[in-house]
C-alpha positions as a LaTeX table, in Angstrom:
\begin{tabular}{lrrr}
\hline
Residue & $x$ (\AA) & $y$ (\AA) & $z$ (\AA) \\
\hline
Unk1 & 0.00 & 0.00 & 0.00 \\
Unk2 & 1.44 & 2.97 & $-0.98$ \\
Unk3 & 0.53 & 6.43 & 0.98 \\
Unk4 & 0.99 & 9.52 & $-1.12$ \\
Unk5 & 1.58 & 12.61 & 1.72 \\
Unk6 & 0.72 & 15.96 & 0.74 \\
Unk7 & 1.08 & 18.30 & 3.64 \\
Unk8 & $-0.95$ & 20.76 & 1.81 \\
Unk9 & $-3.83$ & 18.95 & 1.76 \\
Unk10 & $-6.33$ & 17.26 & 4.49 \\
Unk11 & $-5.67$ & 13.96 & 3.37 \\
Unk12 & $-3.42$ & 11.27 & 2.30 \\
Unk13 & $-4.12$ & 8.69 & $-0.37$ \\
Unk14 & $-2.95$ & 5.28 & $-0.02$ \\
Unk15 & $-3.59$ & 2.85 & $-3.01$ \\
Unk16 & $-4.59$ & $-0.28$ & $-1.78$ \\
Unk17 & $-4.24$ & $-2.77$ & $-5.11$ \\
Unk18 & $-5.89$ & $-6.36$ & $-4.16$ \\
Unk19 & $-3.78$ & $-8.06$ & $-6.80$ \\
Unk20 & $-0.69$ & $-6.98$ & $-5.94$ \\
Unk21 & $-1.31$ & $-7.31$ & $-2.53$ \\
Unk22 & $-0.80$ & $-10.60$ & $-2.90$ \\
Unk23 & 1.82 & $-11.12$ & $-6.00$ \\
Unk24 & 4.68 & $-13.81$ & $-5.32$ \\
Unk25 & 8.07 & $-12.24$ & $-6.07$ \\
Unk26 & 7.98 & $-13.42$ & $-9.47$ \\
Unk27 & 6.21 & $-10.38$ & $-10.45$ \\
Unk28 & 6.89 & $-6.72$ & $-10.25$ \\
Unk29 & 3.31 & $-4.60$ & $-9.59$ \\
Unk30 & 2.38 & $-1.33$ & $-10.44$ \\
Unk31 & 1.55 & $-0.88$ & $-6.31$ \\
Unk32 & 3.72 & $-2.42$ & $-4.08$ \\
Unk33 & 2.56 & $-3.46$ & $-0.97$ \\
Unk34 & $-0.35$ & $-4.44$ & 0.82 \\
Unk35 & $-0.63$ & $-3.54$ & 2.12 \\
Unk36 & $-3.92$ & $-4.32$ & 2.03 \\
Unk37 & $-0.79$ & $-1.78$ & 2.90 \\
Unk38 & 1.80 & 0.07 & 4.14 \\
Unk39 & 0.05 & 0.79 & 4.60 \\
Unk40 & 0.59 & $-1.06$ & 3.72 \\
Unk41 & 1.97 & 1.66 & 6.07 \\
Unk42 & 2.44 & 4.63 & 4.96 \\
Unk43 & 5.39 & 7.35 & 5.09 \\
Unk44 & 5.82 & 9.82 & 8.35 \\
Unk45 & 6.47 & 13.20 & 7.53 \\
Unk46 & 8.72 & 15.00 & 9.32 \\
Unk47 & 7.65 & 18.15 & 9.32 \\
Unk48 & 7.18 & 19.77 & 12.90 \\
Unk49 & 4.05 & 21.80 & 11.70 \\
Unk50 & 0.72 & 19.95 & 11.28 \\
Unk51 & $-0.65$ & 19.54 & 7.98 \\
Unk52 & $-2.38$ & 22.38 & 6.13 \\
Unk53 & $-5.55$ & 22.48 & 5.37 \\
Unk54 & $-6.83$ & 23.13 & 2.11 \\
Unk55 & $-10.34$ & 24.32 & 0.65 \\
Unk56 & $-12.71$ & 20.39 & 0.05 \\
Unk57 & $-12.60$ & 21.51 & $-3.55$ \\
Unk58 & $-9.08$ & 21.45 & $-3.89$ \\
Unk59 & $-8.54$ & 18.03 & $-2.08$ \\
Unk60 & $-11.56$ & 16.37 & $-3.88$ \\
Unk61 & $-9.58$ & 17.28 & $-7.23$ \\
Unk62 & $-6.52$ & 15.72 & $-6.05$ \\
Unk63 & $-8.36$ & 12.85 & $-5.50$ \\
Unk64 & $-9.99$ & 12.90 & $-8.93$ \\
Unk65 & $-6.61$ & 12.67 & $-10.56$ \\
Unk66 & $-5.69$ & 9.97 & $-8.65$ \\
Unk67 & $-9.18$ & 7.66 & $-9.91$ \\
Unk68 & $-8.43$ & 9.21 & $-13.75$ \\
Unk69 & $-5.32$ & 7.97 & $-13.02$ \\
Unk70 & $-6.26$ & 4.62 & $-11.96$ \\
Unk71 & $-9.11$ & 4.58 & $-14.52$ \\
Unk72 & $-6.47$ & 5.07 & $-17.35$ \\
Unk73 & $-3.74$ & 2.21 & $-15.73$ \\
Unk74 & $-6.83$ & $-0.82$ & $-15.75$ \\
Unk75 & $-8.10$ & $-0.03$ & $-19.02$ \\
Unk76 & $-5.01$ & $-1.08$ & $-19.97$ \\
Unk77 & $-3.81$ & $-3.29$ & $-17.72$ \\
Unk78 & $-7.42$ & $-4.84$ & $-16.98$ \\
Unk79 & $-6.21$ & $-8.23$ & $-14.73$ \\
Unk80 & $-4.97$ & $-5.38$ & $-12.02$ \\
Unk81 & $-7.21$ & $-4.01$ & $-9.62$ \\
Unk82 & $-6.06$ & $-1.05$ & $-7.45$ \\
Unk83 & $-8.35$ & 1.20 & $-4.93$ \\
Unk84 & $-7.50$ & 3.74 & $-2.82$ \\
Unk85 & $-7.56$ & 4.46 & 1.21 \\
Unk86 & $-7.45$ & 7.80 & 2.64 \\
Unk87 & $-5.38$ & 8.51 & 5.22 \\
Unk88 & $-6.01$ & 10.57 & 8.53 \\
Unk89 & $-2.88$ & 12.40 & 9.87 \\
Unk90 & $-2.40$ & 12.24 & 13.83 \\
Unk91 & $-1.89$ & 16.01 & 13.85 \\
Unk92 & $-5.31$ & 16.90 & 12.02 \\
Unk93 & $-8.03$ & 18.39 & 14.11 \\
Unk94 & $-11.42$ & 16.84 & 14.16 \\
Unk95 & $-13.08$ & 19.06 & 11.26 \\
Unk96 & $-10.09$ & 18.22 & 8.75 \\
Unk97 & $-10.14$ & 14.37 & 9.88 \\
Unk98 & $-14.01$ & 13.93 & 9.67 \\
Unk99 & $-13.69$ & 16.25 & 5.72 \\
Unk100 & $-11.35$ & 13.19 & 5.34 \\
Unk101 & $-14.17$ & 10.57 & 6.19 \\
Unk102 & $-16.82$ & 12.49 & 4.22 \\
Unk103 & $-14.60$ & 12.25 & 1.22 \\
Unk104 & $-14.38$ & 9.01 & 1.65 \\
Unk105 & $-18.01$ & 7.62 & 1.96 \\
Unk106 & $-18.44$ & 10.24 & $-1.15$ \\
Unk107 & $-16.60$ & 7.93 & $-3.45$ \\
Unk108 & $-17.63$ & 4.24 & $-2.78$ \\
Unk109 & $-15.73$ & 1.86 & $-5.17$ \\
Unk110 & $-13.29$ & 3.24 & $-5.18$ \\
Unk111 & $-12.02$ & 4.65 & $-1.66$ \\
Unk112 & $-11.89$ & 1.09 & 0.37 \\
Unk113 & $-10.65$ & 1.68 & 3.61 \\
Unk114 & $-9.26$ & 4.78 & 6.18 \\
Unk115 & $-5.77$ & 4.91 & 7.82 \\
Unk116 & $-4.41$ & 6.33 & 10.68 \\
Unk117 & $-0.62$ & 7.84 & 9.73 \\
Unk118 & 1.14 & 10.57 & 10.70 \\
Unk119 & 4.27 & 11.80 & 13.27 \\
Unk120 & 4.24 & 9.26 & 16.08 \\
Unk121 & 4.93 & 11.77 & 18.42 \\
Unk122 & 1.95 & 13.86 & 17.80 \\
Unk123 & $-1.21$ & 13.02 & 20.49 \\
Unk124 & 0.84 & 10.56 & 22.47 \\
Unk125 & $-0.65$ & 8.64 & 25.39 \\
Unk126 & $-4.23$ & 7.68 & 23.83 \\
Unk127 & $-5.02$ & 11.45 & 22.68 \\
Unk128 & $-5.64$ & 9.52 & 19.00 \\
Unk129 & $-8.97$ & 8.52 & 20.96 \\
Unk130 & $-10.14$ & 12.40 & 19.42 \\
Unk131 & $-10.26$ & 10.31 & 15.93 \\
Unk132 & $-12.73$ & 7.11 & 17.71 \\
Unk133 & $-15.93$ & 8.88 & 16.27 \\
Unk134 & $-14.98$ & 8.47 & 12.60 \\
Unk135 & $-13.31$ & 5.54 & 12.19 \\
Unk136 & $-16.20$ & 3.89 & 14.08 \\
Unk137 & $-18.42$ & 5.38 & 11.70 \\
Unk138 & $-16.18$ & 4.51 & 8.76 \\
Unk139 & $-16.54$ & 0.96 & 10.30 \\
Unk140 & $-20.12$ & 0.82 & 10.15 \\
Unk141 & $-20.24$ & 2.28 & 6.76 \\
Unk142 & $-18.18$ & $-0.96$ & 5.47 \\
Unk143 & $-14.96$ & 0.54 & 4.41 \\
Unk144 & $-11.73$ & $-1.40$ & 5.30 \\
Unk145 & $-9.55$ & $-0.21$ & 8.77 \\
Unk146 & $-6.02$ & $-0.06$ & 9.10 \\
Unk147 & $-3.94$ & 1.96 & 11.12 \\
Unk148 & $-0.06$ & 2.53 & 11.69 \\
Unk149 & 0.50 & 1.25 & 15.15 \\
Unk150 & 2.98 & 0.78 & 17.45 \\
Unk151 & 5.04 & 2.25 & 14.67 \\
Unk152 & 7.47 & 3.68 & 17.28 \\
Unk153 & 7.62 & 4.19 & 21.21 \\
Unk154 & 6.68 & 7.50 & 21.05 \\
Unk155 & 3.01 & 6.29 & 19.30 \\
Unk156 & 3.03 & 2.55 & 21.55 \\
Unk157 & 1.67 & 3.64 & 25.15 \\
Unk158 & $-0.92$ & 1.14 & 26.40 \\
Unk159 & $-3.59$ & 3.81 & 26.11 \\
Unk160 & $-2.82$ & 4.20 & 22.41 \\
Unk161 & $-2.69$ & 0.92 & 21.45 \\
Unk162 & $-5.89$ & $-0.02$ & 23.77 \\
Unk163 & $-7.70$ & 2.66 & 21.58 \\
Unk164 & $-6.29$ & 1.42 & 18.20 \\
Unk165 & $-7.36$ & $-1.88$ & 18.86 \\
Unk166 & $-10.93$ & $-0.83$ & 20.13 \\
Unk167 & $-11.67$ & 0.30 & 16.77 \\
Unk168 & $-11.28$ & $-3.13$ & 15.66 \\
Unk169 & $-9.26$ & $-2.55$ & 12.75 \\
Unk170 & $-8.84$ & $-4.78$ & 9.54 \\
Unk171 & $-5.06$ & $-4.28$ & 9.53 \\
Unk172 & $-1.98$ & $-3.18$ & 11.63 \\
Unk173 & 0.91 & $-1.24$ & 10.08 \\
Unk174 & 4.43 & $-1.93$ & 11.36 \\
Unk175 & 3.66 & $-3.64$ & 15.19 \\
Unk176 & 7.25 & $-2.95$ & 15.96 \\
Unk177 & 7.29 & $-1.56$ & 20.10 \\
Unk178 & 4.17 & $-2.69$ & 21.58 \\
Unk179 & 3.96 & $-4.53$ & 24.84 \\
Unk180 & 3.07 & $-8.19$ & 26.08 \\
Unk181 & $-0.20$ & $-7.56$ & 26.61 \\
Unk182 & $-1.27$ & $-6.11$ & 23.06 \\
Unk183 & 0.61 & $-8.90$ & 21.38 \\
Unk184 & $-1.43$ & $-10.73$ & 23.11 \\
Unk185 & $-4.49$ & $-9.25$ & 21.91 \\
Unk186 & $-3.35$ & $-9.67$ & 18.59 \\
Unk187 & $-2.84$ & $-13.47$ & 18.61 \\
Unk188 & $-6.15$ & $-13.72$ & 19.98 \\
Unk189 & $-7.64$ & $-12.02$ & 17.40 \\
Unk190 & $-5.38$ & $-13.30$ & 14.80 \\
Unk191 & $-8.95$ & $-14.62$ & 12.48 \\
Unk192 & $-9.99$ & $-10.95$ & 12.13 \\
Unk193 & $-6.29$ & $-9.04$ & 12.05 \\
Unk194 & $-3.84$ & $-9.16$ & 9.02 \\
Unk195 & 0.02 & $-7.49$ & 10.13 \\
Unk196 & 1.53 & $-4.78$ & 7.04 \\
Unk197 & 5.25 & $-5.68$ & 8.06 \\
Unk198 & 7.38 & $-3.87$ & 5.83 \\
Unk199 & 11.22 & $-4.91$ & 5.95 \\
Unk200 & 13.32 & $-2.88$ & 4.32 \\
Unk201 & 11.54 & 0.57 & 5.63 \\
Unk202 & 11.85 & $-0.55$ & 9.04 \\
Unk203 & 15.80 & $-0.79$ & 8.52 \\
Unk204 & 17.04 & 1.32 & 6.53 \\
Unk205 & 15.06 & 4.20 & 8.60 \\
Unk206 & 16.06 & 2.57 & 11.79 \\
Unk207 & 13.16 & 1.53 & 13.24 \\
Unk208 & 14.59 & $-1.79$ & 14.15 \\
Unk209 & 18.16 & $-2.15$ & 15.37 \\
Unk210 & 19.13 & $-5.26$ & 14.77 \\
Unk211 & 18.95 & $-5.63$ & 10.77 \\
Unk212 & 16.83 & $-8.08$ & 8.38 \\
Unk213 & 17.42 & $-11.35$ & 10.39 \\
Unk214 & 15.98 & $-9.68$ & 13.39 \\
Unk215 & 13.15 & $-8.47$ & 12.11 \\
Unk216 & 10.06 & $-9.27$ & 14.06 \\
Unk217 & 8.82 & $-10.67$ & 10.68 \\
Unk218 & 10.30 & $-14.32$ & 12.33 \\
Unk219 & 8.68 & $-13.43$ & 15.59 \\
Unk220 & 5.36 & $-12.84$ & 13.92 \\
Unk221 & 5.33 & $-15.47$ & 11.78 \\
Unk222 & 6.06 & $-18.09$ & 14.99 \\
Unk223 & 2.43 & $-17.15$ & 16.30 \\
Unk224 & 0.15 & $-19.80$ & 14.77 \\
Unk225 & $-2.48$ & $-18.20$ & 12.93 \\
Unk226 & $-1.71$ & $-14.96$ & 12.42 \\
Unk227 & $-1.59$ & $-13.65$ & 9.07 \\
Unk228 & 1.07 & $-11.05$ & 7.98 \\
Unk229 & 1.26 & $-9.09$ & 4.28 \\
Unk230 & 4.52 & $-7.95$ & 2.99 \\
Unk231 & 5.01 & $-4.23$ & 2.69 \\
Unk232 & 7.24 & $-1.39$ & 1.49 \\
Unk233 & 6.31 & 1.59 & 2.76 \\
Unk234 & 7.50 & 2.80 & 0.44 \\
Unk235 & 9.27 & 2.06 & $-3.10$ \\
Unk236 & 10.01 & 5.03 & $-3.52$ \\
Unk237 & 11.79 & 6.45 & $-0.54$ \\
Unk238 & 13.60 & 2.76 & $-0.28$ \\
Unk239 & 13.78 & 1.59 & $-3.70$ \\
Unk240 & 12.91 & $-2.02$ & $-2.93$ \\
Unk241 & 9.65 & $-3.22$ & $-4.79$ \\
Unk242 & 7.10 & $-5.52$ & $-3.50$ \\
Unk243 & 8.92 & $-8.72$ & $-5.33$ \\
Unk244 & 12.21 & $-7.34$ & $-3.28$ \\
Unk245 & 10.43 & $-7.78$ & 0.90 \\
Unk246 & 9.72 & $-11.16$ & $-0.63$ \\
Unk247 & 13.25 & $-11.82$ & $-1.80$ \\
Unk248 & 14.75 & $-10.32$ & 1.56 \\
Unk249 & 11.91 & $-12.80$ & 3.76 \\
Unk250 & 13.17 & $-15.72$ & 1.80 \\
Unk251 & 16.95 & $-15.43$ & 2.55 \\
Unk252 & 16.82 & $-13.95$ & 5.86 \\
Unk253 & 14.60 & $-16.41$ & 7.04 \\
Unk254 & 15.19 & $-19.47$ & 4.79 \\
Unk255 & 12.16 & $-19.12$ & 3.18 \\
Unk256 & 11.56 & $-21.30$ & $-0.09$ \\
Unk257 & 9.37 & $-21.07$ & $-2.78$ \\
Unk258 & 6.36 & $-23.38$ & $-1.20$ \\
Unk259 & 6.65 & $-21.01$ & 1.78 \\
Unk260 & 7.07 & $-17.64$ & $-0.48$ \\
Unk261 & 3.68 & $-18.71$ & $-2.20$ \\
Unk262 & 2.06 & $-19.45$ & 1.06 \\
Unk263 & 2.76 & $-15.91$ & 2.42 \\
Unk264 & 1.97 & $-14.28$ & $-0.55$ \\
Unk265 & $-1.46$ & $-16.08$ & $-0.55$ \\
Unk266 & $-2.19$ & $-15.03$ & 3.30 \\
Unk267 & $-3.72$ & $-11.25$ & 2.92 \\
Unk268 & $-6.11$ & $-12.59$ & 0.29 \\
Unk269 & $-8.63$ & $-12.31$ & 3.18 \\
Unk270 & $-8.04$ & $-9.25$ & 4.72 \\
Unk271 & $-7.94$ & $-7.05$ & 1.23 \\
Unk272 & $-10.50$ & $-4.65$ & 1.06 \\
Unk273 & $-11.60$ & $-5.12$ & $-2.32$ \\
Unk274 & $-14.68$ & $-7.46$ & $-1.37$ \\
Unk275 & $-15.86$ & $-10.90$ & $-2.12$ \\
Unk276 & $-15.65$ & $-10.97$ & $-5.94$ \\
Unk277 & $-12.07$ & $-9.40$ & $-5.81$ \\
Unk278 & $-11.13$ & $-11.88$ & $-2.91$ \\
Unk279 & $-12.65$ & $-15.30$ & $-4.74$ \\
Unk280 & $-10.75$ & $-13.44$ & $-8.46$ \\
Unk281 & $-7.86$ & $-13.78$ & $-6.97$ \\
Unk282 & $-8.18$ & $-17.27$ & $-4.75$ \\
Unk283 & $-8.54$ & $-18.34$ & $-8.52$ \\
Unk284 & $-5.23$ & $-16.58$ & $-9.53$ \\
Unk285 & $-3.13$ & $-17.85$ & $-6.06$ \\
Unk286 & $-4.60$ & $-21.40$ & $-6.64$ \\
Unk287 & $-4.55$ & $-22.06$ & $-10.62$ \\
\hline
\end{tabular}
């Protein structure tokens, strides 16, 4: 899942593609992670100031570009499938985030899901709970959940995380400093919960210390039953495609290609392009 930041604007746009999502390494896709992701994680900006807003108009044309975009790509490339989530930044105020949610339910088909992103630091210690109005309603309007959490210790308090997890997201982005008790939680809702656990961003911006073999990919994928889609998070700012977290997973963790196939097969469940798009590509996974 790739998020696009524009600190101008009220929103973010992740593009959530179901088909790639779920590629083996064999392939290169246009979007390259799940996903279902950074979400798929998405980037953090660094900027110290919160995000600007910008007059509905302007965002909603942003957005249009994006579907024209989109639009364009499947006409000619019809066997891939991508949608988009918006994103809500941690240092947006309540009118900007809900403008964010309106958008959203304004476009069904093609906005999926919402995400939480944004400077870990900003509403530490469960303040994110400001944001539990609209991604319950976002919820209960059917659109697909995921959120970056326990991205670093600044955003991994047990009152944060508690919250996160009380709006019973589809997905969880990164998972990298959060405590006994929420991995806990996770396992036990491992039918309902897919982990975006993206590799190379992780490292190469530091947010693990002890490189690719230490990843808590292998600590993840130990816990029986809980599903985990590859991420990048993003290609861009790393320059390691989708086909690349796969290559990285199979070496550092002695992976092979029954295995590779297996994990690429996993988020099938947890996309958020509904049933068709999920049973389409069972039939591509399983030939």
């Amino acid at each position: 899942m790739i998020t696009i930041s524009k600190p101008s604007s009220p929103s973010s746009a992740n593009t959530s593609t179901p088909s790639s999502q779920t590629n083996p390494p064999s392939s290169t896709p246009l979007h390259p992670s799940s996903n279902p992701s950074s979400k798929t994680a998405s980037s953090t900006s660094n900027s110290a100031q919160p995000p600007a807003s910008t007059p509905p108009s302007s965002t909603t044309q942003y957005i249009s570009i994006l579907l024209n975009t989109i639009s364009s790509f499947e006409t000619s490339n019809p066997s891939l499938h991508t949608r988009l989530i918006l994103s809500i930044d941690r240092r947006h105020d309540f009118t900007t985030a809900s403008s964010i949610l309106d958008l959203a339910l304004s476009l069904p088909g093609n906005i999926v899901g919402l995400d939480l992103c944004g400077d870990p630091a900003a509403r530490p210690n469960g303040e994110v709970a400001l944001f539990t109005p609209l991604f319950e309603k976002a919820r209960e309007a059917g659109l697909g959940i995921t959120v970056h959490f326990a991205e670093a210790e600044s955003s991994a308090s047990p009152e944060e995380l508690k919250t996160l997890l009380s709006w019973r997201p589809h997905r969880l982005g990164h998972v990298i400093c959060e405590d006994v008790d929420t991995k806990r939680e996770i396992a036990l809702r491992k039918d309902e919960l897919c982990l975006e656990l993206c590799l190379s961003c992780n490292v190469h911006a530091g947010m693990v210390k002890s490189g690719f073999e230490g990843h808590h990919f292998g600590e993840w994928r130990a816990v029986e039953g809980v599903k985990v889609s590859l991420g990048t998070d993003d290609v861009g700012i790393f320059g390691s495609p989708l086909s690349n977290e796969y290559r990285l997973v199979a070496q550092h963790f002695r992976l092979d290609k029954s295995q590779i196939c297996a994990l690429a097969r996993e988020p099938i469940d947890h996309i958020f392009g509904g049933e068709l798009e999920k049973e389409r590509l069972r039939q591509i996974m399983w030939p």
